[in-house]
Every structure is written in C-alpha cells, then in structure tokens.
Coordinates of C-alpha atoms in Angstrom, one line a residue:
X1 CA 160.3 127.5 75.4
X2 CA 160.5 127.2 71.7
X3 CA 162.3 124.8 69.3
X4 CA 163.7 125.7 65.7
X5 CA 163.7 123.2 63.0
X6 CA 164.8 124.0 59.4
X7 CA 166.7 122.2 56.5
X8 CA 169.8 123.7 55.4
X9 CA 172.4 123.2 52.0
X10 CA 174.3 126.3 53.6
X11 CA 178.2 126.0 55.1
X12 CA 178.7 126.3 58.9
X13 CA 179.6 129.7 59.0
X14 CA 175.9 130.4 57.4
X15 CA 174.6 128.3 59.7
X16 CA 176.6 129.5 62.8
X17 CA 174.9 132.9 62.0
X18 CA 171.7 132.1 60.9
X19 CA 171.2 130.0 64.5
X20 CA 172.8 132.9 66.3
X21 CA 169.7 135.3 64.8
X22 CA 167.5 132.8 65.3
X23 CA 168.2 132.7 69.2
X24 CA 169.2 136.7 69.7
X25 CA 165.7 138.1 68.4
X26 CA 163.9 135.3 70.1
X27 CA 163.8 137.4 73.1
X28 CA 163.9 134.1 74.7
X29 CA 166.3 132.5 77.5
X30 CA 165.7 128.9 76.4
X31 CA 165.8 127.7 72.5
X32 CA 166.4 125.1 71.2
X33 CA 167.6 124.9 67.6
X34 CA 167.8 121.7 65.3
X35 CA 169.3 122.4 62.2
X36 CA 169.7 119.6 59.8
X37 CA 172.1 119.6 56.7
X38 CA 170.5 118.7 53.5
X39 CA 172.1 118.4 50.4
X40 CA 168.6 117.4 48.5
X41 CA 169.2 113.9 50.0
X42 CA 165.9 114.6 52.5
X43 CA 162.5 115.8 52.1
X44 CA 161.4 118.6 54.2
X45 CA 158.8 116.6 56.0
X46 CA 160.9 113.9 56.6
X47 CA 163.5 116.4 58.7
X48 CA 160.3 118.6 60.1
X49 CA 159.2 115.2 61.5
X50 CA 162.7 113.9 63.3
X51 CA 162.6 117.6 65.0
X52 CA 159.4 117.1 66.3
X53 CA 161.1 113.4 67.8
X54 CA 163.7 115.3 69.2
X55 CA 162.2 118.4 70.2
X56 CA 162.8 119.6 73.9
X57 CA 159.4 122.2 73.9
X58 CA 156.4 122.1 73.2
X59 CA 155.9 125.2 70.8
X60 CA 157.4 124.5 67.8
X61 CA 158.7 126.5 64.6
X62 CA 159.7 125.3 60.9
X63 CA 161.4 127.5 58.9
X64 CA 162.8 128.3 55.9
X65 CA 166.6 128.9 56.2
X66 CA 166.6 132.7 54.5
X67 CA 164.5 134.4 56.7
X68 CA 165.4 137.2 59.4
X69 CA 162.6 137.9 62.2
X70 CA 162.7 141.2 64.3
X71 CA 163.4 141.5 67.7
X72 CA 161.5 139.6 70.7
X73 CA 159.2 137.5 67.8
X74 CA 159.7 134.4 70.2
X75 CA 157.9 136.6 73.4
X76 CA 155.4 137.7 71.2
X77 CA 154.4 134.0 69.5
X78 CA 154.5 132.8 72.9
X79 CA 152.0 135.1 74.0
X80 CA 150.1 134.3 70.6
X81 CA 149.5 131.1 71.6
X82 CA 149.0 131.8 75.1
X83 CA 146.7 134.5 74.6
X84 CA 144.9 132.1 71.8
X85 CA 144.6 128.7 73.3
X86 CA 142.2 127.6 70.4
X87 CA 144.6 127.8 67.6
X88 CA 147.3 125.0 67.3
X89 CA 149.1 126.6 64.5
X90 CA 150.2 130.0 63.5
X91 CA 152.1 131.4 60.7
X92 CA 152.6 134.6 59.1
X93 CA 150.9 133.7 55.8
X94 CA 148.0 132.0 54.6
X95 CA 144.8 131.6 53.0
X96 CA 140.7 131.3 54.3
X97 CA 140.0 129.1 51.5
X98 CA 141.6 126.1 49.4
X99 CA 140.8 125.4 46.0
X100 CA 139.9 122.2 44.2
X101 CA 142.8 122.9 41.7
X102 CA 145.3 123.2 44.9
X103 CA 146.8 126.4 43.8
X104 CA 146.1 128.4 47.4
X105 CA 147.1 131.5 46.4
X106 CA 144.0 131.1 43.3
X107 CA 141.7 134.0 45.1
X108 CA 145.5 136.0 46.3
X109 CA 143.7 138.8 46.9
X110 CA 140.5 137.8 48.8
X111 CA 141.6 135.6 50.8
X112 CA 144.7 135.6 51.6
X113 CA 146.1 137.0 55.0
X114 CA 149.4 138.4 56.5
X115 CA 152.2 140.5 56.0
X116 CA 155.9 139.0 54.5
X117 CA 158.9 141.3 53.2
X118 CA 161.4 140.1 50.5
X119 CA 164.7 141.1 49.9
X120 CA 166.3 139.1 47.5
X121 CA 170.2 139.5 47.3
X122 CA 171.0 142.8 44.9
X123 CA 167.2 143.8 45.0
X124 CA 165.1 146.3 46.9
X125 CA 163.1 145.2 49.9
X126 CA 159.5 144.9 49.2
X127 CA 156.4 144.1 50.9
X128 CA 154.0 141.1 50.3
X129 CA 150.8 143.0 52.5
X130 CA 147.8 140.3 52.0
X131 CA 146.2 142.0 54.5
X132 CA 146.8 144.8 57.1
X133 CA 148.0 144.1 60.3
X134 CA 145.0 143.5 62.6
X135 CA 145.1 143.0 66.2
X136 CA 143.8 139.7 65.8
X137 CA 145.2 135.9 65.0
X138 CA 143.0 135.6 61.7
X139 CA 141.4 132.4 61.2
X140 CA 143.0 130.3 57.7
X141 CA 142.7 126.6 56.7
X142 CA 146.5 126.5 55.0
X143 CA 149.6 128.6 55.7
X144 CA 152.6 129.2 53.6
X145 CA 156.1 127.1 54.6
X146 CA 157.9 130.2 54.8
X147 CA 157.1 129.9 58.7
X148 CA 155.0 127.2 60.6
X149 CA 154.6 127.3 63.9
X150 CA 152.6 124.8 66.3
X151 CA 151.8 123.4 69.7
X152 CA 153.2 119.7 69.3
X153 CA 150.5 118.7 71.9
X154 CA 147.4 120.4 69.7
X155 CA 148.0 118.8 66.4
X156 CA 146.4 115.8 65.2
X157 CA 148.5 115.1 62.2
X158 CA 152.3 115.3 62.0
X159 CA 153.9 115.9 58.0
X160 CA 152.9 113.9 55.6
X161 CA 156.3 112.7 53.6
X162 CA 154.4 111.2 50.9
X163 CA 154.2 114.4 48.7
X164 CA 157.8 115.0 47.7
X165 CA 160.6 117.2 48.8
X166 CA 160.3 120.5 49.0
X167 CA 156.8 121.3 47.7
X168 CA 153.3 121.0 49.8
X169 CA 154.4 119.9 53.2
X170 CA 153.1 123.2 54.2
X171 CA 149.5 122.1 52.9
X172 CA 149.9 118.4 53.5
X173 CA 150.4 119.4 57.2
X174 CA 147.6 122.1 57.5
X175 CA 145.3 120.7 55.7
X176 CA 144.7 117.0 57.4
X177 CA 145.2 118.8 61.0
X178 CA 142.4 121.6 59.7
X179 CA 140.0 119.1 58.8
X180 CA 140.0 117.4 62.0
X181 CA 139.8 120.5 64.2
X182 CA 142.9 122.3 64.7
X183 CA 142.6 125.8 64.3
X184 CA 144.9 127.4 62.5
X185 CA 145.8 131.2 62.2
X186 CA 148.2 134.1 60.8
X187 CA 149.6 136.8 63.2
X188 CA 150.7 140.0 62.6
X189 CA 152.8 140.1 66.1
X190 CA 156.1 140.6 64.7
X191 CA 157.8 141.3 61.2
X192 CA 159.3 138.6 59.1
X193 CA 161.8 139.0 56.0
X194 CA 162.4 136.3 53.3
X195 CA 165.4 136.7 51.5
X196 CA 163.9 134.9 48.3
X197 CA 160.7 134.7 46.5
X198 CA 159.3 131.4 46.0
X199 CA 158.4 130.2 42.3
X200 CA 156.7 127.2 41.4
X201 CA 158.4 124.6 39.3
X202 CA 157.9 120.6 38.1
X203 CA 158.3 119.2 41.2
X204 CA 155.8 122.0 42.9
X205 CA 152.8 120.5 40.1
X206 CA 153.9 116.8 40.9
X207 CA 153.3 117.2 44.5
X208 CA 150.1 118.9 43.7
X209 CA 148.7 115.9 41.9
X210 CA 149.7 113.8 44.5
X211 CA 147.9 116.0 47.3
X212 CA 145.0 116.3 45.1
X213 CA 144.6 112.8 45.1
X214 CA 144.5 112.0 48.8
X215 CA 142.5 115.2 49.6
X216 CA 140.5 116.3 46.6
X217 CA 137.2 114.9 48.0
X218 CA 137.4 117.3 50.7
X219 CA 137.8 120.4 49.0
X220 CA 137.0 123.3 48.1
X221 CA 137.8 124.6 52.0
X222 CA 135.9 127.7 52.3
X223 CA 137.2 129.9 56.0
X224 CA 134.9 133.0 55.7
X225 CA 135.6 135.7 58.4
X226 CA 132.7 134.8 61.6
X227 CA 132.4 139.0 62.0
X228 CA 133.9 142.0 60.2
X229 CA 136.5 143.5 62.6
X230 CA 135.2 146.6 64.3
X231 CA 137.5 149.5 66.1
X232 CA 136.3 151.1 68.8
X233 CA 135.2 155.0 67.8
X234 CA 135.7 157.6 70.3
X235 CA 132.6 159.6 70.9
X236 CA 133.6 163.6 69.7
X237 CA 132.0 166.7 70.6
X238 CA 132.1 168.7 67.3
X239 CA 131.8 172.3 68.5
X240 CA 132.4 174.1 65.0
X241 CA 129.7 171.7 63.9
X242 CA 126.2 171.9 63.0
X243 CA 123.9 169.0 63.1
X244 CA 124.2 166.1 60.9
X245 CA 121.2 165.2 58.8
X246 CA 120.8 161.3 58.3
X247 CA 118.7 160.1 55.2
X248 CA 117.1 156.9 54.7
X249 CA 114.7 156.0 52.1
X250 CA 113.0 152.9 52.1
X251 CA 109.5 150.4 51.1
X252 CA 108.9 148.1 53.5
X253 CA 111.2 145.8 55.0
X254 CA 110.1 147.5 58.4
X255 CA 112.6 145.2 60.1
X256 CA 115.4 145.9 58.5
X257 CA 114.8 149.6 58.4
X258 CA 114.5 149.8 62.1
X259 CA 117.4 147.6 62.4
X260 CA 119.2 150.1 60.6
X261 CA 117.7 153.0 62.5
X262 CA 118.0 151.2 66.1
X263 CA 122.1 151.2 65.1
X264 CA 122.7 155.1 64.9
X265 CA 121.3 155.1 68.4
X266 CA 123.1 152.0 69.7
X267 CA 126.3 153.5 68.5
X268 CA 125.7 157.7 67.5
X269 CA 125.3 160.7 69.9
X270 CA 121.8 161.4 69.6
X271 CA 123.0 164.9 69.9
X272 CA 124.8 165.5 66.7
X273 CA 122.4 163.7 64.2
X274 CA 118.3 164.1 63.3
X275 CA 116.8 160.9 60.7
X276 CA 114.4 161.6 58.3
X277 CA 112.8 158.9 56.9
X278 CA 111.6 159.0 53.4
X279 CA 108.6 156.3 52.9
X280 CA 108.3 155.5 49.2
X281 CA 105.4 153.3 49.0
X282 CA 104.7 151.2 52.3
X283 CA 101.8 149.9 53.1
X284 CA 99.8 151.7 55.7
X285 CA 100.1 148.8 58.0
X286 CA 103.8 149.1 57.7
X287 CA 104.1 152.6 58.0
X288 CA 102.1 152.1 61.3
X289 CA 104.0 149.9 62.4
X290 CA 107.3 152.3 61.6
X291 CA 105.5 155.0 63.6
X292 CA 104.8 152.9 66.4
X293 CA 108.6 152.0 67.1
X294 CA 110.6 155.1 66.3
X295 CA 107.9 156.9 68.9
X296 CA 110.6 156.4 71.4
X297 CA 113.2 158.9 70.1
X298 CA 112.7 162.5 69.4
X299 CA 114.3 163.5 66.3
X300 CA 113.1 161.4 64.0
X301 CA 110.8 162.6 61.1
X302 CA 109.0 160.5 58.7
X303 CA 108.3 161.7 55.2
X304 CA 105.8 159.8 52.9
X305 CA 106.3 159.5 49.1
X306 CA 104.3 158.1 46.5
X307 CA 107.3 157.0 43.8
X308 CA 110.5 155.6 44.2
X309 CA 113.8 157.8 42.6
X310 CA 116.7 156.8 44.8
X311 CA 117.8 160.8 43.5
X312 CA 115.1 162.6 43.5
X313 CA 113.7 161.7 47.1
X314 CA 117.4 162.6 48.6
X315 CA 117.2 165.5 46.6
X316 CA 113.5 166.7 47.8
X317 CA 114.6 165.5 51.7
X318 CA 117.6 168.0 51.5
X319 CA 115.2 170.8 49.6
X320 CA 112.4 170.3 51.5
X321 CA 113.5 169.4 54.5
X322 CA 116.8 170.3 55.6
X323 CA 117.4 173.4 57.8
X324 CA 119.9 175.7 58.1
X325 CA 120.9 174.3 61.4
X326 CA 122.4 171.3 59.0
X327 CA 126.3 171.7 58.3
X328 CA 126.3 167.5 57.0
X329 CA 124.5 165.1 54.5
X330 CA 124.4 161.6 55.7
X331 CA 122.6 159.4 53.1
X332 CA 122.1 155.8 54.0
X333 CA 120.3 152.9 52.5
X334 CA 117.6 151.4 54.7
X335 CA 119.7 148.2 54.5
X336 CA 122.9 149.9 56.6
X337 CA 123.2 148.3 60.1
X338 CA 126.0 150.6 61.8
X339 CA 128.8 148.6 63.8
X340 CA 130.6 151.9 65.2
X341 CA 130.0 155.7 65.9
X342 CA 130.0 156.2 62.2
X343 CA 129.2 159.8 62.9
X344 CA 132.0 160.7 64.8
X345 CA 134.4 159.1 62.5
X346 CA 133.2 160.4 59.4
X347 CA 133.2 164.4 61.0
X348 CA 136.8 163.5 62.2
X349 CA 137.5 163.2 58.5
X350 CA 135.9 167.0 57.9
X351 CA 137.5 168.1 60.8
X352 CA 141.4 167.0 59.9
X353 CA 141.1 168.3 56.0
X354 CA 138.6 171.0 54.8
X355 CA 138.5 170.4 51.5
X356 CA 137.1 166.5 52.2
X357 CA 134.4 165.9 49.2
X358 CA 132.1 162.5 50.7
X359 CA 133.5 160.4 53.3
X360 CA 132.5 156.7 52.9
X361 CA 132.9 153.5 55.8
X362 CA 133.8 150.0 55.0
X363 CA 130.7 148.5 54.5
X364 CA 130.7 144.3 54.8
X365 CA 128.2 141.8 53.5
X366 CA 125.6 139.3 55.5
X367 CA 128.4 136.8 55.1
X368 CA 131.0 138.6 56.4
X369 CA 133.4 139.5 53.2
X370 CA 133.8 143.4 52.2
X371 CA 130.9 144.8 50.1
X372 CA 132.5 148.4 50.0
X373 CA 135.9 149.9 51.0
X374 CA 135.7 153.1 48.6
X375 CA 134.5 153.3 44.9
X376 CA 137.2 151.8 42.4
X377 CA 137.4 152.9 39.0
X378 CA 139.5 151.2 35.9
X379 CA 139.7 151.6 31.9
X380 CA 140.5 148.1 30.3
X381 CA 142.3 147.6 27.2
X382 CA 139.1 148.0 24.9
X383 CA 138.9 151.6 26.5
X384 CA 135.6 150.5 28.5
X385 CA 134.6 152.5 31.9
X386 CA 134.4 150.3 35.1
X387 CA 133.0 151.0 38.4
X388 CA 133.1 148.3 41.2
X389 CA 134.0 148.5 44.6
X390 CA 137.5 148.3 45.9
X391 CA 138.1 144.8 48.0
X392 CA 135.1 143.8 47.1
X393 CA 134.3 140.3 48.6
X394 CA 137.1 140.2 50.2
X395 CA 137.4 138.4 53.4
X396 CA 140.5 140.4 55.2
X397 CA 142.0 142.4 52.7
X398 CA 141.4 146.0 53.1
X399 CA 142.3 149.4 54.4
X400 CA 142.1 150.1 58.1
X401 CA 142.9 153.8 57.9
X402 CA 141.4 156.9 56.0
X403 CA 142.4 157.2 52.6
X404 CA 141.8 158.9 49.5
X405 CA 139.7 157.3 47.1
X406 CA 137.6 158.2 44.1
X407 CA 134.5 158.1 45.9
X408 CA 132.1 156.4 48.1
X409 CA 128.8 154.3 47.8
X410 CA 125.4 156.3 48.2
X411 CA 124.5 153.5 50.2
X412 CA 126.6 155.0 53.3
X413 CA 128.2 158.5 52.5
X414 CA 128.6 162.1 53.9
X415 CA 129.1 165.3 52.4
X416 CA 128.8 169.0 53.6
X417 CA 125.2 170.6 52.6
X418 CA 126.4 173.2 50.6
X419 CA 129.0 170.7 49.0
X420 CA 125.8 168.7 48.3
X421 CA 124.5 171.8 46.5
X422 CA 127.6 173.1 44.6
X423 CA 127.6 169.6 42.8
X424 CA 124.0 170.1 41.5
X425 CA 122.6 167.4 44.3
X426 CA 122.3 163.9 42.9
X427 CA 121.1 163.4 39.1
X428 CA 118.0 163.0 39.0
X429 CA 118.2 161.0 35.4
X430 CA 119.9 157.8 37.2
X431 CA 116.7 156.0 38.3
X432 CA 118.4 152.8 40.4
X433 CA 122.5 153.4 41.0
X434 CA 125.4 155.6 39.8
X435 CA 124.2 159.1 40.7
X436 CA 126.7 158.7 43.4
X437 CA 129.8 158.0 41.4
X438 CA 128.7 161.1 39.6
X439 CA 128.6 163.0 42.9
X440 CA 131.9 162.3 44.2
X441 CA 133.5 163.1 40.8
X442 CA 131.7 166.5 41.0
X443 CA 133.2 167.0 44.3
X444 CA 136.5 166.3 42.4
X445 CA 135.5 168.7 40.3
X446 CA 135.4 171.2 42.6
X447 CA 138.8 170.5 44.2
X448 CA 137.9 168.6 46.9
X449 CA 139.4 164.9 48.0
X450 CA 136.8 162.1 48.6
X451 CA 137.5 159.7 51.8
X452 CA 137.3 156.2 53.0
X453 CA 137.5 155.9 56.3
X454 CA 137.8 152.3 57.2
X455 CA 137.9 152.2 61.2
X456 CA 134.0 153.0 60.1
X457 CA 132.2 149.8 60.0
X458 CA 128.5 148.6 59.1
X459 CA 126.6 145.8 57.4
X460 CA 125.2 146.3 53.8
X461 CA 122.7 143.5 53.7
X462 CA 120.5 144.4 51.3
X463 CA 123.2 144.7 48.5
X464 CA 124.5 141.4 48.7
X465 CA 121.1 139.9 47.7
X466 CA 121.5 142.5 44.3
X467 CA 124.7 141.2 43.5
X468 CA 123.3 137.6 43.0
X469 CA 121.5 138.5 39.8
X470 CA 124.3 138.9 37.5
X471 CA 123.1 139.4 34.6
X472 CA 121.6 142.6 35.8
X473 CA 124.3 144.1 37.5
X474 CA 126.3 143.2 34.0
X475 CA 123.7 145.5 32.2
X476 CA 123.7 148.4 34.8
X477 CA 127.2 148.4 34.8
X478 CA 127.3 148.7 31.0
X479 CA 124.6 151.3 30.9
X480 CA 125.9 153.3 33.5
X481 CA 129.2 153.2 32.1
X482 CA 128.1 154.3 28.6
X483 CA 126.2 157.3 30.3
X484 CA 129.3 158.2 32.6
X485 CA 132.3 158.0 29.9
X486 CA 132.0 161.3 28.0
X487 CA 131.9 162.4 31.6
X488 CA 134.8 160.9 33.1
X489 CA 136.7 161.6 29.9
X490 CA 135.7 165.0 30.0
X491 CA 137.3 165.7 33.7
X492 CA 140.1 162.8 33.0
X493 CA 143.4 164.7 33.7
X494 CA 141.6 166.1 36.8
X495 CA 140.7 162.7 38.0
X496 CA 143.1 160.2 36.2
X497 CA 145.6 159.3 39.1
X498 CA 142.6 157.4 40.6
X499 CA 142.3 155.0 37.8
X500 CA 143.5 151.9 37.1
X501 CA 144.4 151.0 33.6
X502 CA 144.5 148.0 32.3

C-alpha cells in the first residue's frame, strides 16, 4: 500500500515510536516502513534512493523524522493519487514558481501553497498557512522535504546525490522529474506537524551553487494557476429584500462589456437585479451594436453620457435613476466577468450582519493570479499612506471565507442605497480611482464593517492591463495618498486596527 523512508540519528526507543505513529494514523493494513540510521555518514538522497530499491509498494513517502500526521493520512493520500492520476508527486508544501537565484521560498507569499504546523520542543504550536485549504491538489514545480510523496512508477528521475547531504534533494528531485512532465502537487487532505523549523546554513548555500549549475539554464519555472478556483453559490430568495441595482459604466469595448453583462445572467437571478448601463462616449455604431444584443433581456436600461467621471456618472445613475424599489448598489466595471452568483453571495453578507458597509468578491487577473481580495492599507516608516490590494498577484494565497476588511474595489462592490447616501455618494473630485477607498472608510465612519467575501469570484481584465504602466500607477498612488492622509488621520483611531504599520 504505502512505503515510509526516512533518515534517522534518533535511539531505538525514538524510532520504535516514531514507526509505530507512522503505521497507526496510516489508516492503512499494509506499510511498509524503512528507516535507516544515520549518523551524518549518508546523504539523504543516497538513503531516499536504497528505499526506493527496496520498496515493497508503489506509493511512496520520504519524510523527515520529526513530524506527526493525523489520523487516516495514508487513506486519504491514497485516494489523492487515485483520485489524481496525473500527478506523480504530492507533498504538503511547495511553490508554483522557482527562481533563478534557487531560493523557492523568494515570492513566500505568492506562490507558495499548503498548510504545515510547527511545534518546536518548549514553544507554542503555530501555523505555516501558504495558502488555505482548497479542495483541490494545487499544481507546483518544487515541494518542500518536510514530506515527498510519489508513485515510483510515474517518475522519471530518482534523487540526485550529487548536491550534498541534507540540503536540496527535495528540489534536485522535483525539479528534473517537473521538467520532463511529472506533475507535481500539494494537498490539503490531511494535517501534518513538524516538530522543528528549518533554517538555512553553509551547507544549504553550497548545495545551491551546485544545483544552480546543473539547472540554471532552465529557470526561472513559472506554474501560474490554469483557472481561479470557483465555489458553487446557492441561488437565495431574499424576501426582506428589494431589488438590487447593478451599475456599469463603460466606452466602447462592446465585447467586453457584454461579456461582463452576459455573466450576471449566466450566473444571477434575473429576478433580484436590474443593469443600467451608463455609455460615456461610444460611438454610435457601438452603442448600436450594445442595443442590438442586450434586446434579449428585459431589465436592462441604457443611459448615454457625454463625459467620463468614474464618480460622478455612478452618482447621477443612483440620483437619476434609481427607484425606491432599490434596497442595494452594485457598481461594477465594464471589465468584471462574474464566475458565481455574486448577487446571492454578497446579500448573504447583508443578510448575516446589518451593519455590513460594501461587500467586495475576490476578483482575479487574465492570467489567473489575484487582482483583489479586499482593499489593504499600510503606513511605512516615513509615515507615507499606502493603498494596494490584499494578495495581490497572488497565485493561491488568499481568503476563502467572508472577512472584514477595510474596504473593497469600486470595480466590484455593494452597498445599501441609503448607506450609499449617508456617505455623501462617491467624491466627485477623484476623476480616475480612490473615490472608493474613500467610501468604505465613510461607511467606517458610520459604524458599519466593510466585507470580502471570497467564495465570490470574477475576472478583472481590464485592470491588469493598468497595472503594466508603472510609472502611472506610482504617481496615482502618491497623489491619491497625499489627498487621502489628512483624511485617514483624521478618523485614525476609528480605523487603525485595519492598518498595517511598517
């Protein structure tokens, strides 16, 4: 069924028990454990290698010998690889991308994946969360020592004993075997506690050079996720409810906007929600052309402007045009593609706490990587204002619950209509971004709590074309901050617990 393999300097009482909790939580009739005493006379890889020679199963693990594993971990990586037939290795930590300077762990908190607690002897048990426990093997080119497991009959490459002893046989293995196919992948199937934290030392930087040397050619290796991962959404019937009132400005791009608009009805119960879409300067062949496709549903309403003020047009839509049968604000950019009910999941959120300010979704990139997980603030040592988004680019790293935040992106946010109206709508004197940081720190204002749901999922496509021009989004950030600062240190104590200082 499975067989253990791990290196060991311990006595044979530590041993004794160390195989006997290997074998109990296996859930497993048939184990097969090969430990192999080492008193710093072997390399790992050369040990990891005889195990595989004398190896009864085909699944394999190699472990460290300071690790405990919960119950029935051996049914459920069975049924890992089972269930997965494309991967030939799994651990329970990794990384989606491998530098040139072979230092994995360089981008820790983009792209790094899994879940590990440490409890070092005399210390407090802590958690190492890369990323949260998804209901998926998560595609990674490398994973960390601590655990590797693999089908003996998948990989193309056994260890490579050419590195040194204990450092970079985890990479020297992965590596090699991901470059000529093998898929490799981190589960979150079952818990796994290391009783030490690794540190890097001399021998960790030699082995490094002599990795880099036999594989620098083919590196960096970039793993970006293939599609964001999307829970289902329940469809709700809101009965205390009015109607939501969906948003969208836009200028041409008549593609995108009625990919975006084709989305809420893919995914949306055309009962809850109206759109109104606010034309700021299309051509009239494109407007035409925007007439002629949203024909086929009924509550649509197209409203022509002649200027562009991201603000001011969702402020004159919600003046204007907004009835009292409206309870909700849903303002989206024209480049939103919706991957779930949004709707539902957002009014869930106003439905569980009543004094929820904007609720926000996790909003991804064109390539995959976060573009928006709820609006991150921070104050660095010079005393400068930042605004950014929290996780952003990152490829699996990020909240799959609701949680409070400082605010949400205009791009994709809801708010209650006389919320809206209590917090003076959006200012009007931000002409391009911003106005919607101020917003959710109005609703703050008010006493209300700002909320990310991140079950919520939709493309941002536009944005990620924006975020190529640095330079500008360097500028914006500095002038927006400059204009926002007396601001935010005007409400501080009211809002500080959401910042990070630096």
């Amino acid at each position: 069924m499975i067989t253990i393999i791990y290196s060991t300097h311990r006595d044979k009482e530590y041993n004794d028990k160390f195989n006997d909790h290997l074998v109990l939580t296996s859930g497993l009739q048939y184990v097969q454990v090969l430990p192999y005493e080492n008193y710093n006379q072997h390399s790992l890889t050369e040990l990891y290698n005889k195990g595989i020679g004398e190896s009864k199963y085909d699944v394999i693990v190699c472990c460290h010998n300071d690790i405990k594993l919960e119950k029935g971990w051996g049914v459920k990586l069975l049924e890992d690889f089972k269930n997965n037939p494309e991967f030939g290795i799994i651990g329970k930590a990794g990384s989606c991308y491998f530098p040139e300077s072979g230092i994995y762990w360089e981008k820790l908190t983009q792209t790094m994946v899994g879940q590990v607690y440490h409890h070092p002897p005399g210390q407090k048990k802590f958690l190492s969360r890369y990323s949260p426990k998804l209901p998926f093997i998560v595609p990674v080119v490398t994973i960390d020592g601590l655990f590797i497991s693999f089908d003996k009959t998948k990989i193309k490459h056994s260890f490579d004993e050419s590195y040194g002893k204990f450092h970079f046989y985890d990479h020297g293995f992965c590596i090699p075997n991901y470059i000529d196919g093998v898929k490799i992948g981190v589960t979150s199937s079952f818990e796994i506690t290391h009783e030490s934290v690794g540190r890097p030392n001399e021998e960790f930087y030699e082995s490094k050079e002599k990795f880099l040397d036999k594989w620098k050619q083919h590196l960096p290796l970039d793993l970006k996720p293939t599609e964001p991962y999307v829970p289902e959404i329940k469809r709700r019937t809101f009965k205390k409810f009015g109607k939501v009132a969906v948003i969208i400005p836009t200028k041409g791009k008549v593609d995108m906007l009625l990919d975006c608009v084709n989305s809420f009805y893919d995914h949306c119960d055309t009962n809850v929600f109206n759109l109104f879409i606010a034309d700021t300067g299309s051509t009239e062949e494109e407007k035409e052309e925007i007439r002629k496709n949203i024909s086929k549903y009924n509550n649509i309403k197209l409203i022509e402007y002649d200027y562009y003020n991201f603000a001011k047009i969702n402020n004159d839509v919600v003046k204007n045009h907004i009835t009292d049968e409206y309870e909700f604000l849903l303002f989206c950019n024209n480049d939103i593609k919706l991957l779930n009910d949004v709707i539902s999941g957002m009014l869930s959120v106003f439905e569980k706490d009543k004094k929820t300010g904007t609720v926000g979704a996790r909003l991804h990139f064109g390539d995959n990587t976060i573009q928006h997980d709820g609006i991150l603030s921070y104050i660095d040592k010079n005393k400068t204002f930042h605004i950014t988004h929290n996780h952003l680019k990152n490829y699996y790293n990020y909240n799959i619950t609701i949680k409070d935040v400082i605010g949400n992106t205009g791009g994709l946010l809801m708010i209650r209509k006389n919320v809206f109206k209590k917090c003076g709508f959006f200012n009007e004197n931000y002409i391009e971004c911003f106005e919607d940081v101020e917003l959710n720190f109005n609703c703050i204002k008010l006493g209300l709590i700002n909320h990310i749901n991140s079950n919520l999922v939709a493309y941002h496509y536009e944005s990620i074309t924006r975020n190529n021009d640095t330079n500008k989004l360097i500028k914006l950030q500095n002038d927006y901050s400059e204009r926002l600062l007396p601001f935010v240190m005007e409400n501080f104590e009211k809002i500080k617990h959401y910042f990070i200082i630096l």
